[in-house]
mmCIF file of N, CA, C and O in Angstrom:
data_model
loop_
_atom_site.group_PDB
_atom_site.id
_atom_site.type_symbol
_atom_site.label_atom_id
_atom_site.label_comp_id
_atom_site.label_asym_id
_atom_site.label_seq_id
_atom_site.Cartn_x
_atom_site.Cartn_y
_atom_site.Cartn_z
ATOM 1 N N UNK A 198 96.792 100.293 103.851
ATOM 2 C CA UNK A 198 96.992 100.214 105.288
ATOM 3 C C UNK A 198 96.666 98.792 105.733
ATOM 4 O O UNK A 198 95.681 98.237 105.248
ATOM 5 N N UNK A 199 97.428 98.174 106.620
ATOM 6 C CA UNK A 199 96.942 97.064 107.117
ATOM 7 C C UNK A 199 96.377 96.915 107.871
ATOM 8 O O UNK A 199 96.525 97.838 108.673
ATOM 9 N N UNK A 200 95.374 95.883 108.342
ATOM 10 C CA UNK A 200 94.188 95.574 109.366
ATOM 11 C C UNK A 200 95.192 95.521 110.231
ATOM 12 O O UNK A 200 96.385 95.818 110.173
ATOM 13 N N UNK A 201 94.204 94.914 111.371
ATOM 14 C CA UNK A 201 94.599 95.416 112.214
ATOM 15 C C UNK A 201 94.178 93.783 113.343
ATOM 16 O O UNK A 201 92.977 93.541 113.461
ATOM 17 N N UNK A 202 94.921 93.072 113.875
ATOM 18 C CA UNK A 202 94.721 91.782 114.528
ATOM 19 C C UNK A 202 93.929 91.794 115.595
ATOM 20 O O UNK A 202 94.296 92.604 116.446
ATOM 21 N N UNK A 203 92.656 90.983 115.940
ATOM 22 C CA UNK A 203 91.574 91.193 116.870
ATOM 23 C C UNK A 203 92.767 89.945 118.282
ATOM 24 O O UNK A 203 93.612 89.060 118.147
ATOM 25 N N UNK A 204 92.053 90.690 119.534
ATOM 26 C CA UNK A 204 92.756 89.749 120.020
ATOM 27 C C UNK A 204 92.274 87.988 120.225
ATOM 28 O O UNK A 204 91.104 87.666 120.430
ATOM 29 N N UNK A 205 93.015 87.339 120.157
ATOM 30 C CA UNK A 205 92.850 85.433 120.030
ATOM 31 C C UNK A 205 93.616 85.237 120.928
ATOM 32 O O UNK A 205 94.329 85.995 121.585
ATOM 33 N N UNK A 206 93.327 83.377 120.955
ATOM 34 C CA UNK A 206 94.106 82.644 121.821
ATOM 35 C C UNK A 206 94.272 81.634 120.724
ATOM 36 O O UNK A 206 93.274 81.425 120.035
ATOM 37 N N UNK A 207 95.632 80.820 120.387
ATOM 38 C CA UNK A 207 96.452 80.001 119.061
ATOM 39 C C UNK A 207 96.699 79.365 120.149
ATOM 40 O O UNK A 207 97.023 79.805 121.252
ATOM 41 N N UNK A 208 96.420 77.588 119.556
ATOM 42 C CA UNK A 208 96.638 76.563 120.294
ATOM 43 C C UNK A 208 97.924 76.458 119.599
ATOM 44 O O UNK A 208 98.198 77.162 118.627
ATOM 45 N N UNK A 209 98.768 75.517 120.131
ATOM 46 C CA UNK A 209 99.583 75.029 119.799
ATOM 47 C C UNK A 209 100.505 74.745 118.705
ATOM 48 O O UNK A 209 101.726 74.759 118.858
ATOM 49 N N UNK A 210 99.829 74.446 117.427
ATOM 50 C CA UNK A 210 99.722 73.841 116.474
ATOM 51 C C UNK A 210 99.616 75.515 115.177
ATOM 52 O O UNK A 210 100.309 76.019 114.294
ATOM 53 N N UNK A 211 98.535 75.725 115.740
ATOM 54 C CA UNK A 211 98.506 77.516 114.909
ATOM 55 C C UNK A 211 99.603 78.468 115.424
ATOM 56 O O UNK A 211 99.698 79.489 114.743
ATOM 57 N N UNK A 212 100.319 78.393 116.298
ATOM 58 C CA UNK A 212 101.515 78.986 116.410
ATOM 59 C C UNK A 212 102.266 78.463 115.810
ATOM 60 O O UNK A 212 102.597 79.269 114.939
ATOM 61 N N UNK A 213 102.814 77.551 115.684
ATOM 62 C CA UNK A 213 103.525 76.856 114.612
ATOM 63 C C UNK A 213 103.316 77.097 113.261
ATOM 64 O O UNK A 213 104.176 77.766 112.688
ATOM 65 N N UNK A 214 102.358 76.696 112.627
ATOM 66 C CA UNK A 214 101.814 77.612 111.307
ATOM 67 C C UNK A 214 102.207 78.628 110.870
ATOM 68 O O UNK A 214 102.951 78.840 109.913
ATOM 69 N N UNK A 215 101.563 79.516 111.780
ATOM 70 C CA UNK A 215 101.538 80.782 111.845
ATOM 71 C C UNK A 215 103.603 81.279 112.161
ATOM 72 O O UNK A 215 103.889 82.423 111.807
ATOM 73 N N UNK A 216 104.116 80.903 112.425
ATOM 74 C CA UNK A 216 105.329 81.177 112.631
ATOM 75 C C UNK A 216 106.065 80.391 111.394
ATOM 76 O O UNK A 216 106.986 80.971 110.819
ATOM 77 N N UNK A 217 105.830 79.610 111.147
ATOM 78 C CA UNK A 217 105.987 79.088 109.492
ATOM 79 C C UNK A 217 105.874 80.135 108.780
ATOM 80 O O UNK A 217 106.832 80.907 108.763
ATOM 81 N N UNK A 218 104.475 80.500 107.870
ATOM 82 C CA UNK A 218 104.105 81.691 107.062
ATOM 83 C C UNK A 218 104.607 82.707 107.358
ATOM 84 O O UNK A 218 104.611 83.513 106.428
ATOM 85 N N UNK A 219 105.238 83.199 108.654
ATOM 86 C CA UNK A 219 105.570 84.491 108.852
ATOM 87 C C UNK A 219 106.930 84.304 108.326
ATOM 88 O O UNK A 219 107.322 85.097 107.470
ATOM 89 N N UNK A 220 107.702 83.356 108.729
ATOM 90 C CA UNK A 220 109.450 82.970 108.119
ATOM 91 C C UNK A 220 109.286 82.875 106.924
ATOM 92 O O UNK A 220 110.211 83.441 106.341
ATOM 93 N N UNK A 221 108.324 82.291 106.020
ATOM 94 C CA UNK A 221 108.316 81.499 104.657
ATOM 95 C C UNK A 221 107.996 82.771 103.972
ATOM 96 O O UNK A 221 108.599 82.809 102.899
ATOM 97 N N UNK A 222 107.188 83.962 104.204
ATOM 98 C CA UNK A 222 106.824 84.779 103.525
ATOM 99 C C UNK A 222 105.296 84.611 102.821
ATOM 100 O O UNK A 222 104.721 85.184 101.896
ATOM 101 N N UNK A 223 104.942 83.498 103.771
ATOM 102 C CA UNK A 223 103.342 83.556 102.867
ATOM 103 C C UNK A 223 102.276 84.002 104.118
ATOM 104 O O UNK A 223 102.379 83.904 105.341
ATOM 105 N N UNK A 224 101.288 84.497 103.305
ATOM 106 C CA UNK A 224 99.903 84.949 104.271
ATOM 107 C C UNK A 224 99.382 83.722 105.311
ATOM 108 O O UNK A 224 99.592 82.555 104.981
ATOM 109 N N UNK A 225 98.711 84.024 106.548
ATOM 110 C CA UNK A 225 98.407 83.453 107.176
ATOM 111 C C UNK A 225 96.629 83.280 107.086
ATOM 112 O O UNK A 225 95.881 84.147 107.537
ATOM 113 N N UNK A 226 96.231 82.258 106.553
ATOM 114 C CA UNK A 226 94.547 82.714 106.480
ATOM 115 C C UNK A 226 93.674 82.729 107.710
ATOM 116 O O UNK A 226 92.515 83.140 107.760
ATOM 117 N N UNK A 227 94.277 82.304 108.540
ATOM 118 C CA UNK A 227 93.380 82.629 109.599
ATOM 119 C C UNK A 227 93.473 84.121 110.313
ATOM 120 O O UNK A 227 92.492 84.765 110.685
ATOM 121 N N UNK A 228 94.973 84.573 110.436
ATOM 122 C CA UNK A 228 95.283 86.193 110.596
ATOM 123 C C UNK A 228 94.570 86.336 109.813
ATOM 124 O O UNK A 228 93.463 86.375 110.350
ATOM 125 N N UNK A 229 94.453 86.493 108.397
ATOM 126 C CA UNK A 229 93.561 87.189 107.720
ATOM 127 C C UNK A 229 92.050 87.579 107.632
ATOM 128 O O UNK A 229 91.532 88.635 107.269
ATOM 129 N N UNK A 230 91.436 86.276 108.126
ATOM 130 C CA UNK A 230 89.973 86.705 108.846
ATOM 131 C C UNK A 230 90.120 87.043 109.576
ATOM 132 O O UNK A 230 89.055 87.658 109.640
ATOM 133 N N UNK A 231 90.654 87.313 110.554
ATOM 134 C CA UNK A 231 90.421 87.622 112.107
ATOM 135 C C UNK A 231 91.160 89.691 111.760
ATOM 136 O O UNK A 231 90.994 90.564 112.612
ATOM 137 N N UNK A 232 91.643 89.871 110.854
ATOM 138 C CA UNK A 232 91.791 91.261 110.634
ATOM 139 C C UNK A 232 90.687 92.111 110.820
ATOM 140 O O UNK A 232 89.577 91.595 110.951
ATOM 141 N N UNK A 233 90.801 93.202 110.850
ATOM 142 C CA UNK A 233 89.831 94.347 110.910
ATOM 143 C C UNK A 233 90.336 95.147 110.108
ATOM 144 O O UNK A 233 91.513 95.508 110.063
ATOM 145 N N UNK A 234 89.190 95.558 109.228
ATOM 146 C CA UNK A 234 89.543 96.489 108.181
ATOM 147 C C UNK A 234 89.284 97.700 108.567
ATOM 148 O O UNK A 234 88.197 97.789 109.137
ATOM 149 N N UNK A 235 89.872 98.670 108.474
ATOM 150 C CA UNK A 235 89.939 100.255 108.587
ATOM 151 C C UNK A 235 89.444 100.756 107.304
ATOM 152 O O UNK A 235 89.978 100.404 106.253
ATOM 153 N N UNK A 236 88.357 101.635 107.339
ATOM 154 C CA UNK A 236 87.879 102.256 106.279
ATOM 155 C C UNK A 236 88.356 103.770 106.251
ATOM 156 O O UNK A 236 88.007 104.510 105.331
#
């Protein structure tokens, strides 16, 4: 199951990134800390 995204605020620059990795197919490490794990 996947976590689950806490809510943030992405400057500028991490939207960009982050919209990179999501097109490119690779993980985002900062989404990834900011997940919440469901047990």
């Amino acid at each position: 199951m996947p976590g689950l995204e806490r809510s943030a605020v992405w400057e500028e620059v991490g939207v960009e990134q982050r919209l990179l990795d999501t097109f490119m197919g690779r993980p985002d490490a900062a989404v990834e800390r900011l997940k919440v794990r469901l047990k």
